[in-house]
Coordinates of C-alpha atoms (C1' of nucleotides) in Angstrom, one line a residue:
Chain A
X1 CA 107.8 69.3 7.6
X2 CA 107.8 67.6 10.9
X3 CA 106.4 64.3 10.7
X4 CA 105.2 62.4 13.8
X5 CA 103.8 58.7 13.4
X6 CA 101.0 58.3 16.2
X7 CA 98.6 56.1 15.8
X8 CA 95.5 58.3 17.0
X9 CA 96.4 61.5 15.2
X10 CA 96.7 61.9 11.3
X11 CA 98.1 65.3 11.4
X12 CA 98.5 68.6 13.9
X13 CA 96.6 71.1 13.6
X14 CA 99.0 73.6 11.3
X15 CA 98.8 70.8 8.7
X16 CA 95.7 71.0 7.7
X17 CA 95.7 74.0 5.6
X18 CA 97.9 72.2 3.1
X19 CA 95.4 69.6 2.7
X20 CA 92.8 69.5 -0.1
X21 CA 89.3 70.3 0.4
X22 CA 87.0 67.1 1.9
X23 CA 89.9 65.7 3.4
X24 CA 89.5 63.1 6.2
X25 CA 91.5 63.9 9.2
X26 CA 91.8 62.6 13.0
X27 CA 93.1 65.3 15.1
X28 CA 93.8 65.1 18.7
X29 CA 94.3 67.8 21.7
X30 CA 92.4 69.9 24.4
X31 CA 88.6 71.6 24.2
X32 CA 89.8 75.0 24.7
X33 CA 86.5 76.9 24.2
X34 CA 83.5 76.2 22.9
X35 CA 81.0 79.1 21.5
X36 CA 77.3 77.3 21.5
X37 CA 75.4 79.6 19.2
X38 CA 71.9 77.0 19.9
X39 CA 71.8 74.8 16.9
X40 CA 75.3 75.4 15.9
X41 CA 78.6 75.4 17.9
X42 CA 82.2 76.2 17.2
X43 CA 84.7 73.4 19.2
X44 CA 88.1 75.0 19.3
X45 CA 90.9 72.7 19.5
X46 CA 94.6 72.7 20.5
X47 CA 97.7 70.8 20.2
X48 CA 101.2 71.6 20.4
X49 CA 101.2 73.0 17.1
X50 CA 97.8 75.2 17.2
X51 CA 94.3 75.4 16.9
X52 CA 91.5 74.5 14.7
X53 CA 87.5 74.7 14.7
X54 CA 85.4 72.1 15.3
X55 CA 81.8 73.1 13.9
X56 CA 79.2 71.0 15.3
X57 CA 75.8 70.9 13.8
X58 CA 73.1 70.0 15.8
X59 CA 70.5 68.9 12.8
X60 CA 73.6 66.9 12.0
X61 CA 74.9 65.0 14.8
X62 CA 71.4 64.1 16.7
X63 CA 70.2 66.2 19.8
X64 CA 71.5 64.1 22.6
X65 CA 75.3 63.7 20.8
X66 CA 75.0 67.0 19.9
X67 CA 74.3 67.9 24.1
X68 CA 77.1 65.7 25.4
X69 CA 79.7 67.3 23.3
X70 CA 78.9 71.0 24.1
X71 CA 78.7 70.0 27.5
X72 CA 82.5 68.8 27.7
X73 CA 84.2 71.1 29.9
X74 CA 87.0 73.4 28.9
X75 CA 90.5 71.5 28.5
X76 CA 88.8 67.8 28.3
X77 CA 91.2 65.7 25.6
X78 CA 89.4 64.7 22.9
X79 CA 89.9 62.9 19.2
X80 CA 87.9 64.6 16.5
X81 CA 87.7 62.5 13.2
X82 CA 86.0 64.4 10.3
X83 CA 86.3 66.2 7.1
X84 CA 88.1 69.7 6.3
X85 CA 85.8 72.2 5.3
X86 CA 87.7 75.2 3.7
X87 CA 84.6 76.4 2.2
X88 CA 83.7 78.2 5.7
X89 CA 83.3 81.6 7.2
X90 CA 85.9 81.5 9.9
X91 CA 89.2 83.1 10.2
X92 CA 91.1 80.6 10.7
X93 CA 90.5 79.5 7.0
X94 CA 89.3 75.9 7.3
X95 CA 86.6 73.6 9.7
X96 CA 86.5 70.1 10.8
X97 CA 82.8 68.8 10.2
X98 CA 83.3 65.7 12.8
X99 CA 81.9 62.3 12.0
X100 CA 83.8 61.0 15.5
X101 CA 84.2 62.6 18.3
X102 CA 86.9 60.2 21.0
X103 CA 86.1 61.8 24.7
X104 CA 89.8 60.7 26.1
X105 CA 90.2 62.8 29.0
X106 CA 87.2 64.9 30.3
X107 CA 88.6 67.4 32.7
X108 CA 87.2 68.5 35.8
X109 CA 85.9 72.3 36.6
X110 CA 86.6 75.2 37.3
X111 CA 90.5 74.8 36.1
X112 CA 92.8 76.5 39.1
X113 CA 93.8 79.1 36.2
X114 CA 92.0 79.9 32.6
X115 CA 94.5 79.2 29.6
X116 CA 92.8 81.7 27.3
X117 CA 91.2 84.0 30.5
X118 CA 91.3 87.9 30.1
X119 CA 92.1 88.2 33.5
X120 CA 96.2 88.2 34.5
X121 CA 97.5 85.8 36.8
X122 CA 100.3 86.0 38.8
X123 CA 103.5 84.5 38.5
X124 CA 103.0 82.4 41.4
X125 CA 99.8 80.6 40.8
X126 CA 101.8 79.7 37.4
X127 CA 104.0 78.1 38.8
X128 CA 101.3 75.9 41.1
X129 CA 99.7 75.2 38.6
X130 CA 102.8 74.8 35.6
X131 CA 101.4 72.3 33.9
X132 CA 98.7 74.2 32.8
X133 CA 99.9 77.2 32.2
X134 CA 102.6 75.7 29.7
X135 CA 99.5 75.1 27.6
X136 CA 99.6 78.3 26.5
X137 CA 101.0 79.0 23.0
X138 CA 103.0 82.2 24.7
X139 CA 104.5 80.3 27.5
X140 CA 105.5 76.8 25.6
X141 CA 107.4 79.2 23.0
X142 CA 109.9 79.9 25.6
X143 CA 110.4 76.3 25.7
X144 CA 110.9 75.7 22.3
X145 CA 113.3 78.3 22.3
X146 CA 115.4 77.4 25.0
X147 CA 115.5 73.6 23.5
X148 CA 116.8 75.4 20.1
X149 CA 119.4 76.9 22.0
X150 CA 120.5 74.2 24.0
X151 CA 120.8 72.2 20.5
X152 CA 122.1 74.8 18.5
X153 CA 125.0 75.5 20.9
X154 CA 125.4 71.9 21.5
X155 CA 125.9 71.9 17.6
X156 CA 128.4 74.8 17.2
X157 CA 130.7 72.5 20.3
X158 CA 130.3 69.6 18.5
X159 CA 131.3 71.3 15.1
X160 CA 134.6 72.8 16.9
X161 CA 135.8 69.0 18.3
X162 CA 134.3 69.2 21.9
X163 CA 133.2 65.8 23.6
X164 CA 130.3 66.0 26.0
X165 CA 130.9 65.2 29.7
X166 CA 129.3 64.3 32.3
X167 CA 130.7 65.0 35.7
X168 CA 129.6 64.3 39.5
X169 CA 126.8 66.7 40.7
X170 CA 127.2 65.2 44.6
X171 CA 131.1 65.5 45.9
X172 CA 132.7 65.7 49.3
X173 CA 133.6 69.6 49.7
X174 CA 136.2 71.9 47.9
X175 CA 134.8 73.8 44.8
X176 CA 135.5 77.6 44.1
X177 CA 134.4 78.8 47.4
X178 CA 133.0 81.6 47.5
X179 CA 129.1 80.2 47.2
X180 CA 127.4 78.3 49.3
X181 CA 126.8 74.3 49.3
X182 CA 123.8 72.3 49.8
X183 CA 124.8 70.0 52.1
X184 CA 123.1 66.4 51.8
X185 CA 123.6 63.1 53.5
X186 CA 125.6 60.4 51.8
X187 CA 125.5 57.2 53.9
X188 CA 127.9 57.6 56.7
X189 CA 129.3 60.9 55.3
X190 CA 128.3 64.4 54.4
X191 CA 128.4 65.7 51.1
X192 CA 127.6 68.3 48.9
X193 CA 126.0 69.3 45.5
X194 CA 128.2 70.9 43.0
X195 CA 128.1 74.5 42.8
X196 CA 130.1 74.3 39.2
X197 CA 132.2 71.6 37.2
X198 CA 135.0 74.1 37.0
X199 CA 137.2 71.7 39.0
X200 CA 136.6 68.3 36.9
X201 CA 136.1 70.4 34.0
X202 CA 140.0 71.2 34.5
X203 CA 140.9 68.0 35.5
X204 CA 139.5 66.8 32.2
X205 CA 142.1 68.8 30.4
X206 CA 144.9 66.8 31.9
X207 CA 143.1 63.5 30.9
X208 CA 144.0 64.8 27.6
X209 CA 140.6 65.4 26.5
X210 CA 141.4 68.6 24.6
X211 CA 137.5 70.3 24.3
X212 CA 135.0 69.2 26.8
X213 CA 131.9 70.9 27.5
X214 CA 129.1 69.9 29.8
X215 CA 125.2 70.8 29.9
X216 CA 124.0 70.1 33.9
X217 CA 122.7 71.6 36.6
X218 CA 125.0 73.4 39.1
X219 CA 123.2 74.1 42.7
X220 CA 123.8 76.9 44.8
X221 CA 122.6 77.8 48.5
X222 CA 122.3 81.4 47.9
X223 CA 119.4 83.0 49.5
X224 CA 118.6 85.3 46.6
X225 CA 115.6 86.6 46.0
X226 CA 115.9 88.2 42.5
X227 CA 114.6 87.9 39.2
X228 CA 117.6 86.4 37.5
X229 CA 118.9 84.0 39.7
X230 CA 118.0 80.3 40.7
X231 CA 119.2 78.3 43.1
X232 CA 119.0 75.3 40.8
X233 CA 120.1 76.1 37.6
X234 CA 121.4 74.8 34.1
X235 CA 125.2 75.7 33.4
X236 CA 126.6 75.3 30.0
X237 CA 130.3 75.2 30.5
X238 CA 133.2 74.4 28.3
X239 CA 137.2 73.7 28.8
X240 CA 139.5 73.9 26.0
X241 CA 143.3 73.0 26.3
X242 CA 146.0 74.6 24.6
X243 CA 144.1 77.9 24.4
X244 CA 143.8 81.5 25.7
X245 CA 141.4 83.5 27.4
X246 CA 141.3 85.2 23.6
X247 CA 140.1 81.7 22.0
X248 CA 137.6 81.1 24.7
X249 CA 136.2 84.5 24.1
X250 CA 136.2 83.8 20.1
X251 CA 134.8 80.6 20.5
X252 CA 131.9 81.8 22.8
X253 CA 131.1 84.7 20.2
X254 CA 130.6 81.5 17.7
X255 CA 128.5 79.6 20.4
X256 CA 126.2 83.4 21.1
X257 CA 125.8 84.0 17.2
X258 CA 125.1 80.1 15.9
X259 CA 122.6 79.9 18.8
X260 CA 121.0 83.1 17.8
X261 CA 121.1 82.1 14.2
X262 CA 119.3 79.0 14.8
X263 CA 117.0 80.7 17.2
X264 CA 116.0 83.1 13.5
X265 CA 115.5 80.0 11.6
X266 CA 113.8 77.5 13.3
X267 CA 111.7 79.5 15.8
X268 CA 109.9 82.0 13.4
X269 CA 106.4 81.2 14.6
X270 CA 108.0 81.5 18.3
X271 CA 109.3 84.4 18.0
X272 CA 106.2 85.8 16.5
X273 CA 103.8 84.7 19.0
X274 CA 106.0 86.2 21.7
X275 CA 106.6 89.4 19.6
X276 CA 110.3 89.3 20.2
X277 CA 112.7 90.5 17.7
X278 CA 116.2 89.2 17.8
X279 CA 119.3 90.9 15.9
X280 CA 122.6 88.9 14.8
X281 CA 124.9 90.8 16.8
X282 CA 127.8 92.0 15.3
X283 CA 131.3 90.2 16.1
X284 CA 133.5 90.9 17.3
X285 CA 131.7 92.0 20.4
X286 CA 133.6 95.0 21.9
X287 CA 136.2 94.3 24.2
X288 CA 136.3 96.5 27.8
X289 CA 138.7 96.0 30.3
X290 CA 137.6 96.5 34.1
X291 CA 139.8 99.2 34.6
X292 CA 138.2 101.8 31.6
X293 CA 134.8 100.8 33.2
X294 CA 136.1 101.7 37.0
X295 CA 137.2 104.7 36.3
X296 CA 133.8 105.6 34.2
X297 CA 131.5 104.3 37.0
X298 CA 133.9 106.4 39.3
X299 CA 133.2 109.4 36.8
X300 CA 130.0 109.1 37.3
X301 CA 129.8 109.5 40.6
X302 CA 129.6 106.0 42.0
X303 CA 132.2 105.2 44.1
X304 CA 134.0 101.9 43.5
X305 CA 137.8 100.3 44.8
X306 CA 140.0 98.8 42.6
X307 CA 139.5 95.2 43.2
X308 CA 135.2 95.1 44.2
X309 CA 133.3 93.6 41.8
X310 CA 130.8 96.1 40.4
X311 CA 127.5 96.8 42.0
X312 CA 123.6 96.6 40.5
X313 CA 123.6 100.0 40.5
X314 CA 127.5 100.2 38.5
X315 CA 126.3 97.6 35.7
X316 CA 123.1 99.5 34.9
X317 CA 124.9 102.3 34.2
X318 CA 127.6 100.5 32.3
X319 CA 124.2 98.8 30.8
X320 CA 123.0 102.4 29.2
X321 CA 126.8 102.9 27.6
X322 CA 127.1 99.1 26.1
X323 CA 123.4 98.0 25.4
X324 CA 124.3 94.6 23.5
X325 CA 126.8 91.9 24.4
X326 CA 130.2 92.7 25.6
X327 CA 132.8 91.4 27.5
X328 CA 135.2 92.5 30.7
X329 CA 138.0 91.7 30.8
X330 CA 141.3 91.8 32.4
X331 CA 139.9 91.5 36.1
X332 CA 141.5 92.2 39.4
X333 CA 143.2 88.9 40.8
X334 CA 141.1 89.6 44.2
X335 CA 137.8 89.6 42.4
X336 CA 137.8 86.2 40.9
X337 CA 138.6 82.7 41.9
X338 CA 142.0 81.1 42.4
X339 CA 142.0 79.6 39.1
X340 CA 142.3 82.4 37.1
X341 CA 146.1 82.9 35.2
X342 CA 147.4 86.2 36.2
X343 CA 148.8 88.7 33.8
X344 CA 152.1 88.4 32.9
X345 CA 153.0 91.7 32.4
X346 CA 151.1 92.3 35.6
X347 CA 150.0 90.0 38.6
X348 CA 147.5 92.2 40.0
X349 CA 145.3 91.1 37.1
X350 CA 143.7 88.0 35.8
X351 CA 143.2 86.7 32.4
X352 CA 139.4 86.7 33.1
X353 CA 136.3 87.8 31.7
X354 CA 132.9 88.0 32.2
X355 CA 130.3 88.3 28.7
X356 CA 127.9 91.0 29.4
X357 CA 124.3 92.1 27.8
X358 CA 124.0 95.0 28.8
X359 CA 123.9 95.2 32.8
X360 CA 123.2 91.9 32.6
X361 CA 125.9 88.9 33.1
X362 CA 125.4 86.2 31.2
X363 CA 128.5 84.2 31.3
X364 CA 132.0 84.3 33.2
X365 CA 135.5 82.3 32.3
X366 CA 138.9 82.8 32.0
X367 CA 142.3 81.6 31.3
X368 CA 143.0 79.2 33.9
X369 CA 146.6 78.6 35.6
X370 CA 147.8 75.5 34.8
X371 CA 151.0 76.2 37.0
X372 CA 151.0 73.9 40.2
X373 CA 153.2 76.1 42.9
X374 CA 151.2 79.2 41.6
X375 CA 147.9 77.9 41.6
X376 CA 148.7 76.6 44.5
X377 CA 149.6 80.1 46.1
X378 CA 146.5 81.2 45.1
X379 CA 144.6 78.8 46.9
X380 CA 146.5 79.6 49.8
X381 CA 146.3 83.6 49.6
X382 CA 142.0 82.9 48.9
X383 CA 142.1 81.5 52.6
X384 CA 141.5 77.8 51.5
X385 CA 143.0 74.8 52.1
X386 CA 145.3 73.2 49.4
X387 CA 144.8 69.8 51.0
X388 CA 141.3 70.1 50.3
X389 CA 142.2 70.7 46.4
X390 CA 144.4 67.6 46.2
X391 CA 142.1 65.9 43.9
X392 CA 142.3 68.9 41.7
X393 CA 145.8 69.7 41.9
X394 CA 147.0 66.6 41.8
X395 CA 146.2 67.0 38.0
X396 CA 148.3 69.7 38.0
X397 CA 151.6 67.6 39.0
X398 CA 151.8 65.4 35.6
X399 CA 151.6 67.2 32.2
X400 CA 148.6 69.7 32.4
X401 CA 148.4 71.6 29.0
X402 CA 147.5 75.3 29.4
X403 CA 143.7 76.0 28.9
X404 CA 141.1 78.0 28.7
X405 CA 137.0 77.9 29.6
X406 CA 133.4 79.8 30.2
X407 CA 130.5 78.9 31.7
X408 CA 126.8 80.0 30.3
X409 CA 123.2 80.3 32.3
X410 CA 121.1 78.7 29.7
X411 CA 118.0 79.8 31.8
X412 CA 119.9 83.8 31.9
X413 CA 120.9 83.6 28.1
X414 CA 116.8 82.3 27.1
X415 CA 115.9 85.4 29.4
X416 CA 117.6 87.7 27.7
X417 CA 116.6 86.7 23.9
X418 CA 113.2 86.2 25.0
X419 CA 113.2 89.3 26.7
X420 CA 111.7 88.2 29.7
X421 CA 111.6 89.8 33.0
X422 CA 111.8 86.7 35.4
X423 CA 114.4 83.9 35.7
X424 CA 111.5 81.8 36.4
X425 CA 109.5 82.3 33.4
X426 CA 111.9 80.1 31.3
X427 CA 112.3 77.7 34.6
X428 CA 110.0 74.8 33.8
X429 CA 110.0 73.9 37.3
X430 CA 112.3 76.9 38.9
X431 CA 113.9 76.0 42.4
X432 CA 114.6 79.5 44.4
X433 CA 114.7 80.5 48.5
X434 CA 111.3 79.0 48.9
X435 CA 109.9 76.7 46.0
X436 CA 110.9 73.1 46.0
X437 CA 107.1 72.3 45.1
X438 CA 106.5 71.2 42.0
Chain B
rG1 C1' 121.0 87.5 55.2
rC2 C1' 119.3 93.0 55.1
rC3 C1' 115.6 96.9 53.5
rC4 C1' 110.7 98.0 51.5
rC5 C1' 105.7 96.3 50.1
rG6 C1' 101.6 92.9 50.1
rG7 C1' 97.9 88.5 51.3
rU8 C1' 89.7 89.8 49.6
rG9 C1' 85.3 84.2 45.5
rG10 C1' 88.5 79.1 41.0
rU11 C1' 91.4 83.5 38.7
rG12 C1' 92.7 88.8 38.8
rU13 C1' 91.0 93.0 41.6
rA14 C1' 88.0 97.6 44.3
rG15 C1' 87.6 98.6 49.2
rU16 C1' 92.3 102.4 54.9
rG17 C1' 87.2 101.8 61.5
rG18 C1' 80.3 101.6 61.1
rU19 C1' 76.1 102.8 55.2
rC20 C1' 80.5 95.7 53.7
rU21 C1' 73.9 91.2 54.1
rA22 C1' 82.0 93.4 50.3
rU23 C1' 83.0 96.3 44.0
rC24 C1' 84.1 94.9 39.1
rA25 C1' 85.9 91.6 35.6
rU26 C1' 86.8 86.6 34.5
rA27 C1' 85.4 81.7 35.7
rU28 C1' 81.6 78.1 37.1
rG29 C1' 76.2 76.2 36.8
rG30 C1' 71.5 77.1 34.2
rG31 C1' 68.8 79.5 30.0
rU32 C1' 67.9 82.1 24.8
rC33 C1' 70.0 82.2 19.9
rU34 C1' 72.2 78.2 12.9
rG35 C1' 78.1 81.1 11.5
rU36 C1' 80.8 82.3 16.1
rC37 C1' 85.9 83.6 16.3
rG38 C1' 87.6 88.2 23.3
rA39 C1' 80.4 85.6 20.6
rA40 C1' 76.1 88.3 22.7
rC41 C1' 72.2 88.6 26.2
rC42 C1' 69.4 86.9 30.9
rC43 C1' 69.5 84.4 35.8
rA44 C1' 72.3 82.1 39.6
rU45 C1' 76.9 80.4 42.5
rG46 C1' 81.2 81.8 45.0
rA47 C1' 85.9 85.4 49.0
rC48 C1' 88.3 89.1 53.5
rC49 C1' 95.9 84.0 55.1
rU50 C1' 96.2 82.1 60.5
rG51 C1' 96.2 83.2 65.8
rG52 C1' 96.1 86.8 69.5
rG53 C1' 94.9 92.0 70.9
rU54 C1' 92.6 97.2 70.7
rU55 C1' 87.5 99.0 70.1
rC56 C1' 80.5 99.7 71.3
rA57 C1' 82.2 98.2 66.2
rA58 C1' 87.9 95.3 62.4
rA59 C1' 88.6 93.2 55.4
rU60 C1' 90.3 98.0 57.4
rC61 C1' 94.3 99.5 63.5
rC62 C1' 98.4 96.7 66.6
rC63 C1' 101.5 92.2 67.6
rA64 C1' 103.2 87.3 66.2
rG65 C1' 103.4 83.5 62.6
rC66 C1' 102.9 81.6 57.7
rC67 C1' 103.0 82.7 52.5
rG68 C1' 104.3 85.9 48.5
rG69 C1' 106.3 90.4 45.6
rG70 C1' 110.3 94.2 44.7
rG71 C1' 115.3 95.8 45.7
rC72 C1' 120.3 95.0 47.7
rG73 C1' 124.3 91.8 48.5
rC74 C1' 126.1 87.4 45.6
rC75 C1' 126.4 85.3 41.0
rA76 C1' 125.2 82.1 35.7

RNA sequence: GCCCCGGUGGUGUAGUGGUCUAUCAUAUGGGUCUGUCGAACCCAUGACCUGGGUUCAAAUCCCAGCCGGGGCGCCA
């Protein structure tokens, strides 16, 4: 049982059931409605954990006491001191008949959204107005699952001997390529915010760190306008030495099915409140190279080079044949970055993968070459500039260990549990083309 | 960046040239009611994104701008 010691509150609001009959109680949170039947009125409060009635009596508290309080407006903070009732007629199975009523916080009227409203309301005035619409029970749950996933994956690294990194988010130039940087003003000099800690990830691995993995936000100047991307978002990523593009596959099933485990235990009331239902998938998960998938899309009639990456219209196809999690793998050299380790038996392709749910991608990683001239090469045959890479490469020169790494979109991997149709919806405060604001 | 669509009270909407002094719901303010739990009922309040144009007449048609939504590309 979660205990919390705050001075003003003896309990939240789902504790109270537990508690005996004529108990005294101080609970704390929002007016979210109040039903004024004359001489009798129902004060429904909320606090993180739920909701509980208030009943106020008039012939009990005095006319004018009895006045002020029903006159609070909706969302005001108040303290409520008083006594559980459990011999009462509502559903929710127990009252508070107050003896003290604290007014903290009366808030102002009309609210720019209703919390409990029967009327829908867009996306965007949300957002404007975030604060208040994470108030509700539906929306907060997201957060509570996200956090469970950020710990529980954080756990499964920690388990498996990774140390937590934290690496520059503002560098000079030089990352994958391939996306565009936000450029920003440092003193005398331009710079730029990371797009990925791929590079320093890497460079990690020659520091002899073994396991690393880092939780941070990676930026990217994208002008997307979808529902799944951001152009500030969280990247979980992970490097492991001595390893394979097989171990970093095995040890991202492990982070997918811990996270999902937790996610079953400790967010039951979440999950049930967003009426989301979320299966243990079954490991391993299936195992598709790009080629069998190329020549399927091309069976199907949508045409697609060996070497493109595939389209929207390819992965929700691919998405009807494979409906859970799966991964690609064995990628064309051309359609990844310069990093990836090429096949030995055969150059054209890359020890890289990419971990599917259905059409959408969730997570991308690979193999990496840890072979200066060749990686090298590759820089070269990408079109970029080796002498840009020196701070990278340089690790390359003096005992790098082979290795191995992924990257995951915690906002893209909370979508797709929670089922939710927009990126934004488990953004607290999303960044995309237009919103820096709030 | 490209294509398509949209902007009406606090919130969500109806309305495609005149009968719009603009619909409905929700909210807000006031009132009735001692057991509500989407409380109910009565009364009231409150809106056509901005600028220009066409027309006797514009929420409605045209142009520009601003803001937003969906899709694509790209990716996590």
């Amino acid at each position: 049982m979660l205990t919390i010691n705050i001075s003003m509150r003896t309990h939240f609001t789902n504790q109270l059931n537990e508690l005996p009959d004529g108990f005294n109680v101080t609970i704390c949170g929002w007016v979210q409605d109040i039903r004024n039947l004359g001489n009798i009125s129902f004060l429904i409060l909320r606090d993180r954990e739920g909701i509980a009635q208030v009943t106020l009596i008039k012939k009990e508290m005095g006319e004018d006491y009895y006045k002020k309080i029903n006159g609070l407006n909706r969302e005001s903070v108040i303290c409520v001191n008083g006594k559980i009732n459990k011999k009462t007629q509502s559903k929710l199975g127990l009252e508070i008949i107050p003896t003290k009523i604290d007014v903290l916080n009366e808030a102002e009227t009309p609210l720019p959204m209703g919390i409990i409203d029967k009327v829908s309301v867009d996306i965007e005035t949300r957002l404007n107005n975030r604060f208040i619409d994470l108030r509700k029970p539906e929306v907060f749950s997201l957060f509570r699952i996200e956090s469970s996933i950020s710990k529980g994956i954080r756990e499964t690294l920690e388990n498996e001997g990774f140390i937590e990194i934290h690496t520059p988010k503002i560098i000079a130039t030089a990352t994958e390529g391939g996306t565009n940087l936000f450029k920003v003003k440092y003193f005398e000099n331009d710079a730029y915010l990371v797009q990925s800690p791929q590079l320093y990830k890497q460079i990690m691995m020659a520091a002899g760190f073994e396991r690393v993995f880092e939780i941070a936000p990676a930026f990217r100047a994208e002008e997307h306008n979808t529902n799944r991307h951001l152009n500030e978002f969280v990247s979980i990523d992970i490097e492991m030495s001595f390893s394979t593009d097989d171990d970093a596959m095995n040890m991202l099933e492990k982070v997918i099915y811990n996270a999902i485990e937790k996610i079953k235990k400790d967010n039951v009331r979440d999950l049930k409140i967003l009426n989301v239902e979320i299966n243990l998938p079954e490991r391993p998960f299936p195992r598709v190279k790009y080629d069998e998938l190329l020549d399927y899309v091309n069976s199907k009639g949508i045409e697609m080079k060996f070497g493109e990456d595939f389209s929207s219209e390819a992965l929700t196809l691919i998405g009807e044949k494979y409906k859970g999690f799966f991964f690609i793998t064995r990628w064309p050299m051309e359609a990844r970055a310069f990093y990836v380790m090429p096949c030995e038996d055969d150059p054209r392709y890359g020890r890289a993968f990419d971990l599917q749910f259905g059409e959408r991608e969730i997570t991308s990683g690979a193999q990496r070459n840890h072979i200066y001239s060749s990686l090298k090469e590759n820089i070269i045959k990408k079109g970029l500039n080796p002498e840009d890479f020196k701070f990278y490469l340089d690790a390359f020169r003096y005992g790098m260990p082979p290795h191995a790494g992924w990257a995951i979109g915690l906002e893209r991997f909370t979508m797709i549990l929670t089922n939710s149709k927009n990126i934004r919806e488990v953004t607290l405060f999303p960044r995309d083309r237009r919103r820096i604001i709030p």
